[in-house]
PDB file of C-alpha atoms in Angstrom:
ATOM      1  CA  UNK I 394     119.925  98.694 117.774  1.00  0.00           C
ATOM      2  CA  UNK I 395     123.313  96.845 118.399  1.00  0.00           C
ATOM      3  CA  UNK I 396     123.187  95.186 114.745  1.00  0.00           C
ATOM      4  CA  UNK I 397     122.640  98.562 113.413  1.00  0.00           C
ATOM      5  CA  UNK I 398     125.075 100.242 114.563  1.00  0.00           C
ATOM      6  CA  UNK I 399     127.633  97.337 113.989  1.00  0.00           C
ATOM      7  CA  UNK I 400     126.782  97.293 110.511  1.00  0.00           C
ATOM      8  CA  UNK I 401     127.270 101.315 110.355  1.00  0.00           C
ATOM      9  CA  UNK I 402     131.140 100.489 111.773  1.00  0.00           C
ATOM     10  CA  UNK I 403     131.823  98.359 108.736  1.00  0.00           C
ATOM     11  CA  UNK I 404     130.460 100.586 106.450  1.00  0.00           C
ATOM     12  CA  UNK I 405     132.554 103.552 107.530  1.00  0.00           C
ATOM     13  CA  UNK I 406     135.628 101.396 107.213  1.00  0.00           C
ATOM     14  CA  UNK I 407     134.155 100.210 103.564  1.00  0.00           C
ATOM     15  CA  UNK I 408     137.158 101.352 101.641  1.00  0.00           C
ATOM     16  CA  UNK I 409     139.551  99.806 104.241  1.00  0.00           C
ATOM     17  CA  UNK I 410     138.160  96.614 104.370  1.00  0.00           C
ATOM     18  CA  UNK I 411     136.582  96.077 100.392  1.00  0.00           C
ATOM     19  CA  UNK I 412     136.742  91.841 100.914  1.00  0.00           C
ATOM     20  CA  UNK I 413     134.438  91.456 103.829  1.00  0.00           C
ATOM     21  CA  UNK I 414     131.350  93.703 102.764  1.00  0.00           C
ATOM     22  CA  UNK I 415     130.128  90.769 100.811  1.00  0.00           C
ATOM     23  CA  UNK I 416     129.679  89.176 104.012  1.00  0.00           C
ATOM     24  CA  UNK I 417     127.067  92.026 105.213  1.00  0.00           C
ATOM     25  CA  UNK I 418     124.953  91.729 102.406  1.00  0.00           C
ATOM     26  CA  UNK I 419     125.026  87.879 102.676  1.00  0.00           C
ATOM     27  CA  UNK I 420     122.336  87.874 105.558  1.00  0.00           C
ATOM     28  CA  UNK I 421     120.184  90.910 104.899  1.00  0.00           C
ATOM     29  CA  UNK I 422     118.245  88.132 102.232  1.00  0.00           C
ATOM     30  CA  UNK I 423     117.157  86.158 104.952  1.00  0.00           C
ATOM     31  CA  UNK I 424     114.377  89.066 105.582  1.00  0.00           C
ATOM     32  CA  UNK I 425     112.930  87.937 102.027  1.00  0.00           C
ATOM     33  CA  UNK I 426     112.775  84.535 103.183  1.00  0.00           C
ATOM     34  CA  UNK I 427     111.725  84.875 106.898  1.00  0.00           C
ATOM     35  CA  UNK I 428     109.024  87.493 105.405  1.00  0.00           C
ATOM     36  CA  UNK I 429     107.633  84.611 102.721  1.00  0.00           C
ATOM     37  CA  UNK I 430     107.570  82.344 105.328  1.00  0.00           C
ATOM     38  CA  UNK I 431     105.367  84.528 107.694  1.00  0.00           C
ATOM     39  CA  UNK I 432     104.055  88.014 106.767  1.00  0.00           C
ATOM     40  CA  UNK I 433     103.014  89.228 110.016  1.00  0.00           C
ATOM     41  CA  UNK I 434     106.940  88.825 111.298  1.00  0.00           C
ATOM     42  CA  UNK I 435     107.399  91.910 112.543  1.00  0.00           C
ATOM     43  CA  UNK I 436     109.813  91.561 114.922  1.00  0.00           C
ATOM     44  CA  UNK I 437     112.610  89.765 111.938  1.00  0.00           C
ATOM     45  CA  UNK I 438     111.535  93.669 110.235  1.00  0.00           C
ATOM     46  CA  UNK I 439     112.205  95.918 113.436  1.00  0.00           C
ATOM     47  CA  UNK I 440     115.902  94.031 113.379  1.00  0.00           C
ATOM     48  CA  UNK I 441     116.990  93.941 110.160  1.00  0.00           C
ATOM     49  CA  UNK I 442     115.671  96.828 108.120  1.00  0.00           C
ATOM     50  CA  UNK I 443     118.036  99.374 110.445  1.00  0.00           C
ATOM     51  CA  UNK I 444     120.328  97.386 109.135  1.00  0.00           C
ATOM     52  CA  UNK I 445     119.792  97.913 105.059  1.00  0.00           C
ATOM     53  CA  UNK I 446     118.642 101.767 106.120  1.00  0.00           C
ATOM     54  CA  UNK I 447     122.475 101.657 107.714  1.00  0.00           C
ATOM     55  CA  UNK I 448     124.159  99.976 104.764  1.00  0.00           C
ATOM     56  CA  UNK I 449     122.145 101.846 102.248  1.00  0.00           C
ATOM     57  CA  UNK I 450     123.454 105.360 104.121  1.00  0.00           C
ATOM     58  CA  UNK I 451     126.947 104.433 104.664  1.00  0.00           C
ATOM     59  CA  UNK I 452     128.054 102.171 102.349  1.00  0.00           C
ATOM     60  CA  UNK I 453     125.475 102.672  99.796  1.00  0.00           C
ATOM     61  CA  UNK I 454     128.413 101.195  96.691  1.00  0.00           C
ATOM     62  CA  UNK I 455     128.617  97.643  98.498  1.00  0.00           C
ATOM     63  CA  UNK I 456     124.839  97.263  96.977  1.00  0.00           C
ATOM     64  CA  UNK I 457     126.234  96.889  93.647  1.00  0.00           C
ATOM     65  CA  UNK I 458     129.405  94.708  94.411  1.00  0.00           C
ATOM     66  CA  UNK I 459     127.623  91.835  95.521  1.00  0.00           C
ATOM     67  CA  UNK I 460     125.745  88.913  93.283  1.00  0.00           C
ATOM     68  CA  UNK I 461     122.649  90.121  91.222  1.00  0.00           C
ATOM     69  CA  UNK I 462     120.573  87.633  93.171  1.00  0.00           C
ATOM     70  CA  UNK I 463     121.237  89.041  96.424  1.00  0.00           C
ATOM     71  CA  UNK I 464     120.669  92.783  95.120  1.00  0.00           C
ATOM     72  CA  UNK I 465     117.156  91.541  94.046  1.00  0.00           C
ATOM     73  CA  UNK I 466     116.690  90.330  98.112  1.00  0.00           C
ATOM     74  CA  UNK I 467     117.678  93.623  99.251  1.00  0.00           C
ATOM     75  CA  UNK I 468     115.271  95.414  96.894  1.00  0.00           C
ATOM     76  CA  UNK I 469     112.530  93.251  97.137  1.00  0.00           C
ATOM     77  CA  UNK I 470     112.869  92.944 101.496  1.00  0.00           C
ATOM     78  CA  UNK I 471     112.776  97.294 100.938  1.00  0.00           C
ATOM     79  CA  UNK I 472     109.390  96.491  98.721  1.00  0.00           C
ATOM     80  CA  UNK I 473     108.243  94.524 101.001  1.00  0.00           C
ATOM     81  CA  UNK I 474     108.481  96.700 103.879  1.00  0.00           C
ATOM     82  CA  UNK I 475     106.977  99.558 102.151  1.00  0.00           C
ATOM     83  CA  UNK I 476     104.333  97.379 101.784  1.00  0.00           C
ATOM     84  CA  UNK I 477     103.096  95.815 104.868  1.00  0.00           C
ATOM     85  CA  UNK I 478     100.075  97.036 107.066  1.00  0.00           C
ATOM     86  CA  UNK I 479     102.330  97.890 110.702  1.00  0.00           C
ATOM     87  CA  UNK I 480     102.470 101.910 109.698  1.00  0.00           C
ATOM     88  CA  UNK I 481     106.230 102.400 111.417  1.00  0.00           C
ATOM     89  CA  UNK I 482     107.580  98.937 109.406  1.00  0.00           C
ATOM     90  CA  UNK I 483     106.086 100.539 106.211  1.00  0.00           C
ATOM     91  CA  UNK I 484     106.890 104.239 107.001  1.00  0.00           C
ATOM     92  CA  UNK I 485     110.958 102.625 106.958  1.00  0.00           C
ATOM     93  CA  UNK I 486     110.961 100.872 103.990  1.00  0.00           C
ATOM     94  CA  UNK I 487     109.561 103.939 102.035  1.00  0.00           C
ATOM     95  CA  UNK I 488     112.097 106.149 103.588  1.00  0.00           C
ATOM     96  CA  UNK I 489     114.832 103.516 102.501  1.00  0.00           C
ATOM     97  CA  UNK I 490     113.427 103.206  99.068  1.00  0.00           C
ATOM     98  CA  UNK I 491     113.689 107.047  98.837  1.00  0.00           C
ATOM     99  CA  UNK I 492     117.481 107.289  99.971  1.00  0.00           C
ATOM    100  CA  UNK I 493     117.730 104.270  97.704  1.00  0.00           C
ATOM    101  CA  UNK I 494     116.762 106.178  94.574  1.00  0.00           C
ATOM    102  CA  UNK I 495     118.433 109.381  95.473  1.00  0.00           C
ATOM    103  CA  UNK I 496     121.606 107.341  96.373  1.00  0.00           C
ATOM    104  CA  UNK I 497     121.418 105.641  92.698  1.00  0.00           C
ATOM    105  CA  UNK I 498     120.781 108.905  90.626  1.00  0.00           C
ATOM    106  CA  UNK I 499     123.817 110.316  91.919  1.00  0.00           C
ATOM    107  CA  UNK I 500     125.933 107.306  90.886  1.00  0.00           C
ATOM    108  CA  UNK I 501     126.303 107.246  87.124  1.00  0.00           C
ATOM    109  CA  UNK I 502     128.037 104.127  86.694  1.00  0.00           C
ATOM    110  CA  UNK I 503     125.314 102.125  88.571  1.00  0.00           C
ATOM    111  CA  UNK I 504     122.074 104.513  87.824  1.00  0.00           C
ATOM    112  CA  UNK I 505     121.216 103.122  84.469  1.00  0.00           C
ATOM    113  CA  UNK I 506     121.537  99.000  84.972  1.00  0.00           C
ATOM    114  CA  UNK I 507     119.127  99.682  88.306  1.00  0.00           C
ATOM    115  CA  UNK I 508     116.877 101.530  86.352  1.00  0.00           C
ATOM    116  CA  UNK I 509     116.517  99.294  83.622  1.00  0.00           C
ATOM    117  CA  UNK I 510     116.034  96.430  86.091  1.00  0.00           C
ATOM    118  CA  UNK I 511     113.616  98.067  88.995  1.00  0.00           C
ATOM    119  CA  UNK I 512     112.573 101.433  87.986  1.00  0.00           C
ATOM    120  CA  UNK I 513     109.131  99.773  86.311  1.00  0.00           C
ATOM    121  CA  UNK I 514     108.554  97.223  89.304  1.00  0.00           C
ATOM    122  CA  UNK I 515     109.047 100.051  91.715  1.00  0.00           C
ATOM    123  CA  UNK I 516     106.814 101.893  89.817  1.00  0.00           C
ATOM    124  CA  UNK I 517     103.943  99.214  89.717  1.00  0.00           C
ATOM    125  CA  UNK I 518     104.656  98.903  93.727  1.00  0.00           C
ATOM    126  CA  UNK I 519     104.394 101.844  94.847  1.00  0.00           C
ATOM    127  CA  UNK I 520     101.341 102.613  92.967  1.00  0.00           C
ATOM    128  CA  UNK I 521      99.752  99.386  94.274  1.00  0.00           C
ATOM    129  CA  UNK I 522     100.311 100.790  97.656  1.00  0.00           C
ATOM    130  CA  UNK I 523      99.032 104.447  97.390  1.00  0.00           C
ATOM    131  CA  UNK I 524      95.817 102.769  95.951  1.00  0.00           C
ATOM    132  CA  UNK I 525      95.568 100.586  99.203  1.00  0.00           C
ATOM    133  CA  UNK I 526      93.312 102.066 101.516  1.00  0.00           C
ATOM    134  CA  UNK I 527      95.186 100.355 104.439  1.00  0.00           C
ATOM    135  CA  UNK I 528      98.510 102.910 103.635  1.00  0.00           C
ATOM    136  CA  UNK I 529      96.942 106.474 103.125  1.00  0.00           C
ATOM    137  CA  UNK I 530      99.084 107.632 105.826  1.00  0.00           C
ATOM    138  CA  UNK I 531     102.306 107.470 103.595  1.00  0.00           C
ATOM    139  CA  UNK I 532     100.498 108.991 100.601  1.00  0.00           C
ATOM    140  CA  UNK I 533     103.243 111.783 100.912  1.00  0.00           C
ATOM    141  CA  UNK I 534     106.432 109.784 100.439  1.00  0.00           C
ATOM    142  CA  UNK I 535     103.760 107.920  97.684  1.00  0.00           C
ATOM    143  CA  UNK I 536     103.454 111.330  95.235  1.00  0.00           C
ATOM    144  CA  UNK I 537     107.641 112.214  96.362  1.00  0.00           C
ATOM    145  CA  UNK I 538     108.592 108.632  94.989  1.00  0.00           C
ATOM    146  CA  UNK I 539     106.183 108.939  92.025  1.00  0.00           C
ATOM    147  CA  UNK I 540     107.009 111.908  91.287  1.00  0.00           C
ATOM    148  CA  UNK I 541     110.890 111.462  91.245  1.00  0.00           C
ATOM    149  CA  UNK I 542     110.455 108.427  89.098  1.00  0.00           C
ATOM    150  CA  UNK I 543     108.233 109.659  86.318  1.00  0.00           C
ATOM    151  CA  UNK I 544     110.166 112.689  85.635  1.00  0.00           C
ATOM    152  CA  UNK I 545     113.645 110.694  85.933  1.00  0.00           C
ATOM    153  CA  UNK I 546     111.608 109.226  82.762  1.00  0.00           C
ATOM    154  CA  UNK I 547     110.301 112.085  81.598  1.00  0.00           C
ATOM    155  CA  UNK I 548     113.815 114.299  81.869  1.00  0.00           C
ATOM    156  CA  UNK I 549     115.208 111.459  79.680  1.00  0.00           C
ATOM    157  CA  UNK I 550     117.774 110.474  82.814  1.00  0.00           C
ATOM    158  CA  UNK I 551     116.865 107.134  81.465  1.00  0.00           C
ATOM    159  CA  UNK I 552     118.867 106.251  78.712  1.00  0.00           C
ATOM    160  CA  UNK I 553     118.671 102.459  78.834  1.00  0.00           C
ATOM    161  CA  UNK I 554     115.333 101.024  77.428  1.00  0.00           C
ATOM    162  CA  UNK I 555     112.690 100.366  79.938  1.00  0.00           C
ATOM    163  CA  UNK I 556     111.540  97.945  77.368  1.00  0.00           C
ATOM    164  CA  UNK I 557     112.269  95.085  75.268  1.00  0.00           C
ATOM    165  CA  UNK I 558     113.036  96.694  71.338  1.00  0.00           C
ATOM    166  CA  UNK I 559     112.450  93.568  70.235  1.00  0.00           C
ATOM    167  CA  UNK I 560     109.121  93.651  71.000  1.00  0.00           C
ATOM    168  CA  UNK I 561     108.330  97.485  70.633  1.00  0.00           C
ATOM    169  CA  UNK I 562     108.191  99.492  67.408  1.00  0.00           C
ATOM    170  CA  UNK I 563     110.930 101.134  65.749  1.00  0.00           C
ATOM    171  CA  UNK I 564     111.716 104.599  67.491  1.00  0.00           C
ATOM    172  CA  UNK I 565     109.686 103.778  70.764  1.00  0.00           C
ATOM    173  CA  UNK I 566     111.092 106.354  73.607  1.00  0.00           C
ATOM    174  CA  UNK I 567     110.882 105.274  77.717  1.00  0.00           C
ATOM    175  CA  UNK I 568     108.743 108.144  78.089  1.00  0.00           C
ATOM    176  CA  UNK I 569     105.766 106.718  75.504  1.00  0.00           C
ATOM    177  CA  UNK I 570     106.138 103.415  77.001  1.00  0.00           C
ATOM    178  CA  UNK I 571     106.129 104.291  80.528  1.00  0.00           C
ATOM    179  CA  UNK I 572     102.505 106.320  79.265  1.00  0.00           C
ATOM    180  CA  UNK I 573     101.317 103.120  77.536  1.00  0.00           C
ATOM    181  CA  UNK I 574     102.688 100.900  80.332  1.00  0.00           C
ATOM    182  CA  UNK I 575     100.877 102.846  83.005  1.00  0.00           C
ATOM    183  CA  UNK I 576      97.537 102.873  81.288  1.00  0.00           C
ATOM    184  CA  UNK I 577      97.164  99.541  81.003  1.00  0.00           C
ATOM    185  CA  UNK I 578      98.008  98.659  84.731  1.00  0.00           C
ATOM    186  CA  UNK I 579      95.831 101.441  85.750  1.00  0.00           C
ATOM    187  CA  UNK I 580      92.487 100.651  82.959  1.00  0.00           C
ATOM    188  CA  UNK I 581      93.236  97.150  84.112  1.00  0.00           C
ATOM    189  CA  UNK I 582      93.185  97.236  87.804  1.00  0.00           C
ATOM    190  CA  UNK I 583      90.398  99.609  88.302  1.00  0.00           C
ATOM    191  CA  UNK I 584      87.864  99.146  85.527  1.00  0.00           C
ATOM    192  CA  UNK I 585      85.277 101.716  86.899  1.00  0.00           C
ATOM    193  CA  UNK I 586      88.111 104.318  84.958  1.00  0.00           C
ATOM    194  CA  UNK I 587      87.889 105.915  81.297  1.00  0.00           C
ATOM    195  CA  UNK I 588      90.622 106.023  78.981  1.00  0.00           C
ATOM    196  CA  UNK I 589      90.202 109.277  79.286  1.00  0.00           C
ATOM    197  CA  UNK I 590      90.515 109.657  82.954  1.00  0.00           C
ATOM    198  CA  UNK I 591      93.592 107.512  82.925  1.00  0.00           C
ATOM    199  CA  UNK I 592      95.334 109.140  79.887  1.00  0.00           C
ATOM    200  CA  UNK I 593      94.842 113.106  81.687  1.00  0.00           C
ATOM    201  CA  UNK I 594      96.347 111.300  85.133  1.00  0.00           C
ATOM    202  CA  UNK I 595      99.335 110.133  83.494  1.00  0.00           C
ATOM    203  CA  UNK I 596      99.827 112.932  81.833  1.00  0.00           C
ATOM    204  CA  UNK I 597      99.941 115.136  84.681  1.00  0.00           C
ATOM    205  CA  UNK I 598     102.561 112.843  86.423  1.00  0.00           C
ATOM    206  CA  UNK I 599     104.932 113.862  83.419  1.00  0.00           C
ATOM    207  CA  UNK I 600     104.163 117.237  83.887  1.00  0.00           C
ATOM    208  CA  UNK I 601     107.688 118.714  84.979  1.00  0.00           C
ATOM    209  CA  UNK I 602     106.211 122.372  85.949  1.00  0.00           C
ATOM    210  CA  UNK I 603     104.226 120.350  89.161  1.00  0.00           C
ATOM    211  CA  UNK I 604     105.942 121.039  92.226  1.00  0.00           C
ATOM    212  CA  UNK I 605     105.452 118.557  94.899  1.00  0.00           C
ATOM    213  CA  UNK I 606     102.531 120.154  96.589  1.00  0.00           C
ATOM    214  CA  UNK I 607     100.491 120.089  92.939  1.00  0.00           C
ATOM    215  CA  UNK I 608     101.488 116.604  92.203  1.00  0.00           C
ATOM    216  CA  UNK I 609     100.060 115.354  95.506  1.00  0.00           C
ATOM    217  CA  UNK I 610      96.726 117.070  94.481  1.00  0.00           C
ATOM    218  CA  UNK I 611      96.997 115.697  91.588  1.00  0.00           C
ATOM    219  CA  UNK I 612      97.033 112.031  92.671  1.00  0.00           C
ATOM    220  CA  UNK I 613      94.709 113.010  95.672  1.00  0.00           C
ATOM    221  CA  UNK I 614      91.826 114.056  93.018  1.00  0.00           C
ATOM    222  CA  UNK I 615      92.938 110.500  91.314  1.00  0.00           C
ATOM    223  CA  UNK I 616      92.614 108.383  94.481  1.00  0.00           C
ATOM    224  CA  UNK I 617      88.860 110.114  95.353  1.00  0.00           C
ATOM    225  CA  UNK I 618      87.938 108.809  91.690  1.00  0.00           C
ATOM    226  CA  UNK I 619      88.868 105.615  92.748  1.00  0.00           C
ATOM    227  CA  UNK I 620      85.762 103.449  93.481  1.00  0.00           C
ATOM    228  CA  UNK I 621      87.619 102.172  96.154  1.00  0.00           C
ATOM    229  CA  UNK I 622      88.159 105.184  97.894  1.00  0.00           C
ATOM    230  CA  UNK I 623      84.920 107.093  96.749  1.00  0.00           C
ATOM    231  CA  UNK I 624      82.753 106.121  99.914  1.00  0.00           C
ATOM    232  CA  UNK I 625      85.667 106.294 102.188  1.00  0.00           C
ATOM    233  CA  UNK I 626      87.132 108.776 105.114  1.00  0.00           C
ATOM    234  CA  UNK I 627      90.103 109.943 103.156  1.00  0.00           C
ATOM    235  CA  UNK I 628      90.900 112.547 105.589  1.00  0.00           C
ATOM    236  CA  UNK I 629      94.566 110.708 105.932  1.00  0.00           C
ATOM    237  CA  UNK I 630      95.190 112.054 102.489  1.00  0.00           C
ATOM    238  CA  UNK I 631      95.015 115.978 103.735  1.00  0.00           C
ATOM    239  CA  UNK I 632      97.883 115.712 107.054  1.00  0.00           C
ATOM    240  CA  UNK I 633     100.180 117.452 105.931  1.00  0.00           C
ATOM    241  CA  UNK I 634      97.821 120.215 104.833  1.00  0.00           C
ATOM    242  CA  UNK I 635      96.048 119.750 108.311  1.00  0.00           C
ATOM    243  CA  UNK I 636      99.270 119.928 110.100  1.00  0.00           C
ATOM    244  CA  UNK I 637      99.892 123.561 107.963  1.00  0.00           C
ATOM    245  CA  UNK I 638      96.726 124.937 109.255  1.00  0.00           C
ATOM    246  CA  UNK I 639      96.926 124.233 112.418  1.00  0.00           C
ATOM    247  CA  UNK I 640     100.521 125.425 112.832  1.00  0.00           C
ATOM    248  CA  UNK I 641      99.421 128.797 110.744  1.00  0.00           C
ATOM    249  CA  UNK I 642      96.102 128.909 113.465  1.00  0.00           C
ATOM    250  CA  UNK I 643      98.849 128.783 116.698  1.00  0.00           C
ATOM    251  CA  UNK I 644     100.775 131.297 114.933  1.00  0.00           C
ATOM    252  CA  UNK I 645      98.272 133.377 114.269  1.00  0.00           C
ATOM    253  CA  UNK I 646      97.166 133.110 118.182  1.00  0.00           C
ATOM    254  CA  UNK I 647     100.120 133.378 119.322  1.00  0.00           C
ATOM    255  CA  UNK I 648     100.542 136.674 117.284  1.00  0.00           C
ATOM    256  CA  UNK I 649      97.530 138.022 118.467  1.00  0.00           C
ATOM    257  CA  UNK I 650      98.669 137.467 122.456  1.00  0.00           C
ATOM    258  CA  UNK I 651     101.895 138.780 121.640  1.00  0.00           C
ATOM    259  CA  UNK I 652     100.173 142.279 120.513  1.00  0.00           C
ATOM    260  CA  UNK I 653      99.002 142.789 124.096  1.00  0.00           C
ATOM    261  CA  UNK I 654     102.043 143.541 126.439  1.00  0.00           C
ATOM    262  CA  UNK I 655     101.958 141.381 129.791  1.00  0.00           C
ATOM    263  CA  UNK I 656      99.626 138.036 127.341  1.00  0.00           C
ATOM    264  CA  UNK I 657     102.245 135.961 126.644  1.00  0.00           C
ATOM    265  CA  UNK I 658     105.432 134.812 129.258  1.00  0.00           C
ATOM    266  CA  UNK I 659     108.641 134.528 127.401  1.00  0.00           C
ATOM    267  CA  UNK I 660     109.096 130.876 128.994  1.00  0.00           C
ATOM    268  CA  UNK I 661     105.589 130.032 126.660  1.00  0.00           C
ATOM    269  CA  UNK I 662     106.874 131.419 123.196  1.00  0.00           C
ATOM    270  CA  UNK I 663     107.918 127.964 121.141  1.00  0.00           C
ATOM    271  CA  UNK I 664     111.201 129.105 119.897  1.00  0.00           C
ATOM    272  CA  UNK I 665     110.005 126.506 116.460  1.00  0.00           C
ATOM    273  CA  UNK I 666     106.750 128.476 115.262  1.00  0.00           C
TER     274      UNK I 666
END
């Protein structure tokens, strides 16, 4: 993609050239707008999010020398990618979002005021997507960005309030709000769920001893409560774990041909198993 890659250039000379990065960031906001205007515009999508993948890997401290208003575009064009039904368009903006959040946690001096402005929202969005039956293909990168979010919380990395203390009690930590937060979007938006339910859900997404894999069975058993999701094929939830048995089966085959001299031809060994 010619953009692209012209965007790359002017990132790598970012510290050369510090007065004209504003002017990158000045047109990725027209994807909000052309996106409001027409949701199915997939073609503005396949152009410009290359473009804040590029920025984001290159020249990732531009984000946060440009007007707030135009940080909250780039965000919310990201959200809105990860978001939309064309699998590739919302397979990018969850891959963004993730080199977004790993960018920001190593930056101290920027990690806290993002946090405190879009860690919630992001939150809220990508739960609204895992529990979309239209995006159980990305239910991986779902759990990873979960699950790097709710133990940032949970590790106290936060240290700004997620919350107004004006309007919380005296002592209230991001951790217990994020728990009280989460139960009330989940109790709300699917009222066929206990309190109970809900309350041993969150608290295994704070569980720092879950690895990945255990966190994604974790939310997998969740999504199968779901109503929504009860009476469906959720077979889209299990690929990775389908893609693991079947590479274990051809190893295992292959093994078993290899044990018999003369069965398999070097030119037929795949070098990756």
């Amino acid at each position: 993609n010619a953009i692209a890659t012209s965007v790359s250039m002017l990132c790598c000379l970012y510290p050369h050239i510090r007065t004209y990065h504003i002017h990158i960031y000045t047109y990725v906001p027209c994807t909000t707008y052309g996106v409001r205007q027409q949701i199915n515009m997939t073609n503005l999508c396949r152009v410009t999010q290359p473009n804040k993948q590029a920025i984001n890997r290159h020249c990732f401290p531009a984000l946060f020398n440009i007007p707030p208003e135009h940080q909250k575009l780039v965000v919310h064009s990201v959200v809105w990618a990860m978001k939309h039904t064309e699998r590739n368009i919302s397979d990018t903006g969850l891959e963004i979002l993730n080199e977004l959040l790993q960018n920001v946690g190593q930056t101290p001096n920027v990690a806290q005021g993002f946090y405190q402005q879009y860690l919630l929202s992001l939150i809220q969005d990508v739960f609204a997507v895992m529990t979309d039956r239209l995006h159980k293909s990305g239910f991986k990168m779902h759990a990873t960005l979960l699950r790097q979010m709710f133990h940032l919380v949970q590790m106290n990395q936060v240290t700004v309030p997620l919350f107004d203390p004006a309007s919380q009690p005296a002592g209230q930590t991001n951790p217990a709000f994020l728990r009280a937060h989460v139960s009330t979007l989940l109790l709300s938006s699917f009222p066929n769920l206990t309190k109970t339910q809900v309350t041993k859900f969150i608290e295994g997404m704070l569980n720092l001893q879950m690895d990945l894999p255990t966190f994604k069975t974790h939310l997998r058993d969740f999504l199968i409560e779901l109503k929504e999701f009860s009476s469906e094929d959720n077979s889209a939830l299990y690929t990775e774990e389908k893609e693991r048995e079947r590479q274990q089966h051809r190893q295992q085959m292959l093994a078993q041909r290899q044990a018999v001299p003369g069965m398999v031809k070097p030119a037929d060994i795949d070098e990756d198993l």
